[in-house]
Amino acid sequence: MANSSSGDSVVDRVVRLLTAIPADDRAVPVADLAERAQLPLTTAQRLVRQLASHGLLEAIPGGTVRPGIRLWELANRTAPTLALRQAAMPFMDDVHAVLHQNVNLAVLDGWEALFVERLSRRGSVPNRAQVAGRMPVHVSSAGLALMAFQPKDLQAHYLGHLAAMSGSVDQVRTPVESGHPHLADIPASADHVRLLLAEAAQQGFAQLAGVVDPETWGIAVPVLDRKRRAVASLGVVVPLQEMRLQALMPALQTAARGIARSLGYAPGNH
């Protein structure tokens, strides 16, 4: 595989280009894509033409580009999250019907929550969770619910990562490839996140109010395997003034246990 003068292979450059595409499916100028992928414009233009010829990207008149149908087809054909989505959808539908609120399903990928499904309601509060979009663990209830139910050594590695980014346990900023660049500017304290994780582990759920959007509140519960590790999180996003745990928790906990059973895990206690 031919390398560039920087030592990157063609595959490296293609991956950087594809992962630079925003998660919200909007078309972006090739120049912006090149900048996000840290590629020369001429290289990005050449790769876009080649990928578009195979249907992996769609080149739009005017110099913009977005994911192609072929890319969607390949991604969904053998997606590792396919079984999870199929197991979760009936229970997500139930939660959506009962609570009439935004519902999302996420998995942990590195130090981010990767959203694999969501259900929204017309006229509901903004929901930044996009399917195939990401948020740093510390800015989302989904991420905190996932990390709170991971092995202690993984949690320690994550907290060490937060601290190392700034050289201390004080303010750190986490990069995000979610299509919402402003989330990277939300500061986190490793000590504060440690407390949030401990609270979520003790209570069996995670909640954050007004972090991503000042008018919203997110709450998420883990979907647990037999070792009580979170394989996914199920969450809702509601208006800040509707912070009624007693009204939300029964539906979320019941659905999370149902998803776990459908995946073949013994029922857990959240």
CSV table of C-alpha atoms in Angstrom, one decimal:
chain,number,residue,atom,x,y,z
A,1,MET,CA,0.0,0.0,0.0
A,2,ALA,CA,1.5,3.3,-1.1
A,3,ASN,CA,2.4,5.8,1.6
A,4,SER,CA,2.3,9.5,1.5
A,5,SER,CA,5.3,11.7,2.3
A,6,SER,CA,4.0,11.8,5.9
A,7,GLY,CA,4.2,8.0,6.1
A,8,ASP,CA,0.4,7.6,6.0
A,9,SER,CA,-1.0,4.7,3.9
A,10,VAL,CA,-3.9,5.2,1.6
A,11,VAL,CA,-6.1,3.3,4.1
A,12,ASP,CA,-5.0,5.7,6.8
A,13,ARG,CA,-6.1,8.6,4.7
A,14,VAL,CA,-9.4,7.1,3.7
A,15,VAL,CA,-10.2,6.3,7.3
A,16,ARG,CA,-9.4,9.8,8.4
A,17,LEU,CA,-11.5,11.2,5.6
A,18,LEU,CA,-14.5,9.0,6.4
A,19,THR,CA,-14.4,9.6,10.2
A,20,ALA,CA,-14.2,13.3,9.6
A,21,ILE,CA,-17.8,13.3,8.2
A,22,PRO,CA,-20.2,14.8,10.7
A,23,ALA,CA,-22.6,12.4,12.4
A,24,ASP,CA,-25.7,14.4,11.5
A,25,ASP,CA,-25.6,13.4,7.8
A,26,ARG,CA,-25.3,17.0,6.6
A,27,ALA,CA,-23.4,17.6,3.4
A,28,VAL,CA,-20.0,19.4,4.0
A,29,PRO,CA,-17.6,21.2,1.7
A,30,VAL,CA,-14.7,19.0,0.6
A,31,ALA,CA,-12.4,21.8,1.9
A,32,ASP,CA,-13.9,21.5,5.4
A,33,LEU,CA,-13.6,17.7,5.2
A,34,ALA,CA,-9.9,18.0,4.2
A,35,GLU,CA,-9.3,20.3,7.2
A,36,ARG,CA,-11.1,18.1,9.7
A,37,ALA,CA,-9.1,15.0,8.3
A,38,GLN,CA,-5.9,17.0,8.3
A,39,LEU,CA,-5.3,16.2,4.6
A,40,PRO,CA,-4.1,18.3,1.7
A,41,LEU,CA,-7.1,19.6,-0.3
A,42,THR,CA,-5.9,17.9,-3.5
A,43,THR,CA,-5.6,14.6,-1.6
A,44,ALA,CA,-9.1,14.9,-0.2
A,45,GLN,CA,-10.5,15.8,-3.5
A,46,ARG,CA,-8.9,12.8,-5.2
A,47,LEU,CA,-10.1,10.4,-2.4
A,48,VAL,CA,-13.6,11.8,-2.5
A,49,ARG,CA,-13.8,11.2,-6.3
A,50,GLN,CA,-12.6,7.6,-5.8
A,51,LEU,CA,-14.9,6.9,-2.9
A,52,ALA,CA,-17.9,8.5,-4.8
A,53,SER,CA,-17.2,6.3,-7.8
A,54,HIS,CA,-17.9,3.3,-5.5
A,55,GLY,CA,-20.9,4.8,-3.9
A,56,LEU,CA,-19.2,5.2,-0.5
A,57,LEU,CA,-19.6,8.9,-0.7
A,58,GLU,CA,-22.1,11.1,-2.5
A,59,ALA,CA,-20.6,14.1,-4.2
A,60,ILE,CA,-23.1,16.9,-4.5
A,61,PRO,CA,-22.9,19.8,-7.0
A,62,GLY,CA,-21.3,22.8,-5.4
A,63,GLY,CA,-18.4,21.0,-3.9
A,64,THR,CA,-20.1,19.3,-0.9
A,65,VAL,CA,-20.1,15.6,0.1
A,66,ARG,CA,-22.0,13.3,2.4
A,67,PRO,CA,-22.1,9.5,3.1
A,68,GLY,CA,-23.2,7.4,0.2
A,69,ILE,CA,-25.9,4.6,0.2
A,70,ARG,CA,-23.2,2.0,-0.4
A,71,LEU,CA,-21.4,3.0,2.8
A,72,TRP,CA,-24.7,2.8,4.8
A,73,GLU,CA,-25.4,-0.6,3.3
A,74,LEU,CA,-22.0,-2.0,4.2
A,75,ALA,CA,-22.1,-0.5,7.7
A,76,ASN,CA,-25.5,-2.1,8.5
A,77,ARG,CA,-24.9,-5.5,6.9
A,78,THR,CA,-22.7,-6.8,9.7
A,79,ALA,CA,-22.7,-4.1,12.3
A,80,PRO,CA,-21.6,-5.4,15.7
A,81,THR,CA,-24.5,-3.4,17.2
A,82,LEU,CA,-27.2,-5.0,15.0
A,83,ALA,CA,-28.1,-7.7,17.6
A,84,LEU,CA,-28.3,-5.1,20.3
A,85,ARG,CA,-30.5,-2.8,18.3
A,86,GLN,CA,-32.8,-5.6,17.4
A,87,ALA,CA,-33.1,-6.7,21.0
A,88,ALA,CA,-33.6,-3.2,22.3
A,89,MET,CA,-36.1,-1.7,19.8
A,90,PRO,CA,-39.3,-3.3,21.3
A,91,PHE,CA,-38.3,-2.0,24.8
A,92,MET,CA,-37.3,1.4,23.5
A,93,ASP,CA,-40.7,1.6,21.8
A,94,ASP,CA,-42.4,0.8,25.1
A,95,VAL,CA,-40.4,3.5,26.9
A,96,HIS,CA,-41.1,6.0,24.2
A,97,ALA,CA,-44.8,5.2,24.3
A,98,VAL,CA,-45.1,5.5,28.1
A,99,LEU,CA,-42.9,8.5,28.7
A,100,HIS,CA,-43.4,10.5,25.5
A,101,GLN,CA,-39.8,11.6,25.6
A,102,ASN,CA,-36.5,11.2,23.6
A,103,VAL,CA,-35.0,7.7,24.1
A,104,ASN,CA,-31.5,6.7,23.2
A,105,LEU,CA,-29.3,3.5,23.3
A,106,ALA,CA,-25.6,3.8,23.5
A,107,VAL,CA,-22.4,1.6,23.9
A,108,LEU,CA,-19.0,2.5,25.2
A,109,ASP,CA,-16.3,2.9,22.6
A,110,GLY,CA,-13.0,4.1,24.1
A,111,TRP,CA,-13.7,7.2,26.3
A,112,GLU,CA,-16.9,8.0,24.4
A,113,ALA,CA,-20.6,7.0,24.3
A,114,LEU,CA,-21.5,5.8,20.8
A,115,PHE,CA,-25.2,6.2,20.1
A,116,VAL,CA,-26.5,3.2,18.1
A,117,GLU,CA,-30.3,4.1,18.2
A,118,ARG,CA,-32.6,6.8,19.3
A,119,LEU,CA,-36.3,7.6,19.2
A,120,SER,CA,-37.5,11.2,19.1
A,121,ARG,CA,-40.8,12.9,19.5
A,122,ARG,CA,-42.0,15.9,17.5
A,123,GLY,CA,-41.9,19.0,19.6
A,124,SER,CA,-39.7,17.5,22.2
A,125,VAL,CA,-36.6,19.1,23.7
A,126,PRO,CA,-33.3,19.1,21.7
A,127,ASN,CA,-31.6,15.7,21.6
A,128,ARG,CA,-27.9,15.9,20.7
A,129,ALA,CA,-27.6,12.2,20.5
A,130,GLN,CA,-27.4,11.3,16.9
A,131,VAL,CA,-27.3,7.7,15.6
A,132,ALA,CA,-23.6,6.9,15.0
A,133,GLY,CA,-22.7,10.0,16.9
A,134,ARG,CA,-20.5,10.2,19.9
A,135,MET,CA,-20.2,12.2,23.1
A,136,PRO,CA,-17.4,12.2,25.7
A,137,VAL,CA,-18.3,10.0,28.7
A,138,HIS,CA,-18.2,13.0,31.1
A,139,VAL,CA,-20.8,15.1,29.2
A,140,SER,CA,-23.6,12.5,28.9
A,141,SER,CA,-25.7,10.5,31.3
A,142,ALA,CA,-25.3,7.6,28.8
A,143,GLY,CA,-21.5,7.8,29.0
A,144,LEU,CA,-21.5,7.9,32.8
A,145,ALA,CA,-24.0,5.0,33.1
A,146,LEU,CA,-21.7,2.9,30.8
A,147,MET,CA,-18.4,3.8,32.6
A,148,ALA,CA,-19.8,3.4,36.1
A,149,PHE,CA,-20.4,-0.3,35.4
A,150,GLN,CA,-17.1,-1.2,33.9
A,151,PRO,CA,-14.2,-3.0,35.7
A,152,LYS,CA,-12.3,-0.8,38.2
A,153,ASP,CA,-9.1,-1.0,36.2
A,154,LEU,CA,-10.8,0.4,33.1
A,155,GLN,CA,-12.3,3.2,35.2
A,156,ALA,CA,-8.9,4.0,36.7
A,157,HIS,CA,-7.4,4.1,33.2
A,158,TYR,CA,-10.1,6.5,32.0
A,159,LEU,CA,-9.7,8.8,35.0
A,160,GLY,CA,-5.9,8.7,34.5
A,161,HIS,CA,-6.5,9.7,30.9
A,162,LEU,CA,-8.6,12.7,32.0
A,163,ALA,CA,-5.9,13.8,34.5
A,164,ALA,CA,-3.0,13.2,32.1
A,165,MET,CA,-4.6,15.4,29.4
A,166,SER,CA,-3.9,18.5,31.5
A,167,GLY,CA,-1.1,17.2,33.6
A,168,SER,CA,-3.2,17.3,36.8
A,169,VAL,CA,-6.6,16.3,38.2
A,170,ASP,CA,-8.0,19.7,37.5
A,171,GLN,CA,-9.6,21.0,34.3
A,172,VAL,CA,-9.3,18.8,31.2
A,173,ARG,CA,-10.9,19.0,27.8
A,174,THR,CA,-11.8,15.9,25.9
A,175,PRO,CA,-11.8,15.8,22.1
A,176,VAL,CA,-15.0,14.6,20.4
A,177,GLU,CA,-15.8,13.4,16.9
A,178,SER,CA,-19.6,13.6,17.3
A,179,GLY,CA,-20.4,16.3,14.9
A,180,HIS,CA,-20.9,18.7,17.9
A,181,PRO,CA,-17.4,20.3,18.2
A,182,HIS,CA,-18.6,22.5,21.1
A,183,LEU,CA,-18.8,19.5,23.4
A,184,ALA,CA,-15.0,19.3,23.3
A,185,ASP,CA,-15.0,22.6,25.2
A,186,ILE,CA,-17.0,21.3,28.1
A,187,PRO,CA,-14.4,21.0,30.9
A,188,ALA,CA,-14.2,18.0,33.2
A,189,SER,CA,-12.4,17.5,36.5
A,190,ALA,CA,-11.1,13.9,36.9
A,191,ASP,CA,-12.0,14.1,40.6
A,192,HIS,CA,-15.5,15.3,39.8
A,193,VAL,CA,-16.1,12.6,37.2
A,194,ARG,CA,-14.9,10.0,39.8
A,195,LEU,CA,-17.6,11.2,42.1
A,196,LEU,CA,-20.2,11.0,39.4
A,197,LEU,CA,-19.2,7.5,38.5
A,198,ALA,CA,-19.4,6.4,42.2
A,199,GLU,CA,-22.8,8.0,42.5
A,200,ALA,CA,-24.1,6.3,39.4
A,201,ALA,CA,-22.7,2.9,40.5
A,202,GLN,CA,-24.4,3.3,43.9
A,203,GLN,CA,-27.7,4.5,42.6
A,204,GLY,CA,-27.9,2.3,39.5
A,205,PHE,CA,-28.4,5.2,37.1
A,206,ALA,CA,-26.6,8.4,35.9
A,207,GLN,CA,-28.1,11.8,35.5
A,208,LEU,CA,-26.8,15.2,34.2
A,209,ALA,CA,-28.8,18.4,34.0
A,210,GLY,CA,-28.0,21.3,31.7
A,211,VAL,CA,-24.6,20.2,30.5
A,212,VAL,CA,-25.1,19.7,26.7
A,213,ASP,CA,-28.2,21.9,26.5
A,214,PRO,CA,-29.2,24.2,29.4
A,215,GLU,CA,-32.8,23.3,29.1
A,216,THR,CA,-32.5,19.5,29.2
A,217,TRP,CA,-31.9,16.7,31.7
A,218,GLY,CA,-30.6,13.3,30.8
A,219,ILE,CA,-30.9,10.1,32.7
A,220,ALA,CA,-29.6,6.7,31.7
A,221,VAL,CA,-29.5,3.2,33.2
A,222,PRO,CA,-27.1,0.4,32.3
A,223,VAL,CA,-28.0,-2.8,30.4
A,224,LEU,CA,-25.9,-5.3,32.4
A,225,ASP,CA,-24.4,-8.7,31.5
A,226,ARG,CA,-24.0,-11.6,33.9
A,227,LYS,CA,-21.0,-10.0,35.5
A,228,ARG,CA,-22.9,-6.7,36.0
A,229,ARG,CA,-20.9,-4.9,33.4
A,230,ALA,CA,-22.7,-2.4,31.2
A,231,VAL,CA,-22.9,-3.7,27.6
A,232,ALA,CA,-25.2,-0.7,26.8
A,233,SER,CA,-27.1,2.2,28.3
A,234,LEU,CA,-30.7,3.1,27.9
A,235,GLY,CA,-31.6,6.8,28.5
A,236,VAL,CA,-34.1,9.6,28.0
A,237,VAL,CA,-33.7,13.3,27.5
A,238,VAL,CA,-36.4,15.4,29.0
A,239,PRO,CA,-37.1,19.1,29.7
A,240,LEU,CA,-35.3,20.4,32.8
A,241,GLN,CA,-38.5,21.2,34.5
A,242,GLU,CA,-39.7,17.6,34.2
A,243,MET,CA,-37.0,16.1,36.5
A,244,ARG,CA,-39.2,13.4,38.1
A,245,LEU,CA,-37.2,10.4,38.8
A,246,GLN,CA,-40.1,8.4,40.3
A,247,ALA,CA,-42.0,8.8,37.0
A,248,LEU,CA,-39.1,7.8,34.7
A,249,MET,CA,-37.1,5.1,36.6
A,250,PRO,CA,-39.6,2.2,36.6
A,251,ALA,CA,-40.0,2.3,32.8
A,252,LEU,CA,-36.2,2.6,32.2
A,253,GLN,CA,-35.2,-0.1,34.6
A,254,THR,CA,-37.8,-2.5,33.4
A,255,ALA,CA,-36.8,-1.9,29.8
A,256,ALA,CA,-33.1,-2.3,30.6
A,257,ARG,CA,-33.7,-5.7,32.2
A,258,GLY,CA,-35.8,-6.7,29.3
A,259,ILE,CA,-33.0,-5.9,26.8
A,260,ALA,CA,-30.5,-7.8,29.0
A,261,ARG,CA,-32.8,-10.9,28.9
A,262,SER,CA,-33.2,-10.6,25.1
A,263,LEU,CA,-29.4,-10.6,24.8
A,264,GLY,CA,-29.2,-13.8,26.8
A,265,TYR,CA,-28.1,-12.3,30.1
A,266,ALA,CA,-29.7,-13.1,33.5
A,267,PRO,CA,-31.9,-10.4,34.9
A,268,GLY,CA,-30.0,-7.8,36.8
A,269,ASN,CA,-31.0,-5.6,39.6
A,270,HIS,CA,-30.4,-1.9,38.8
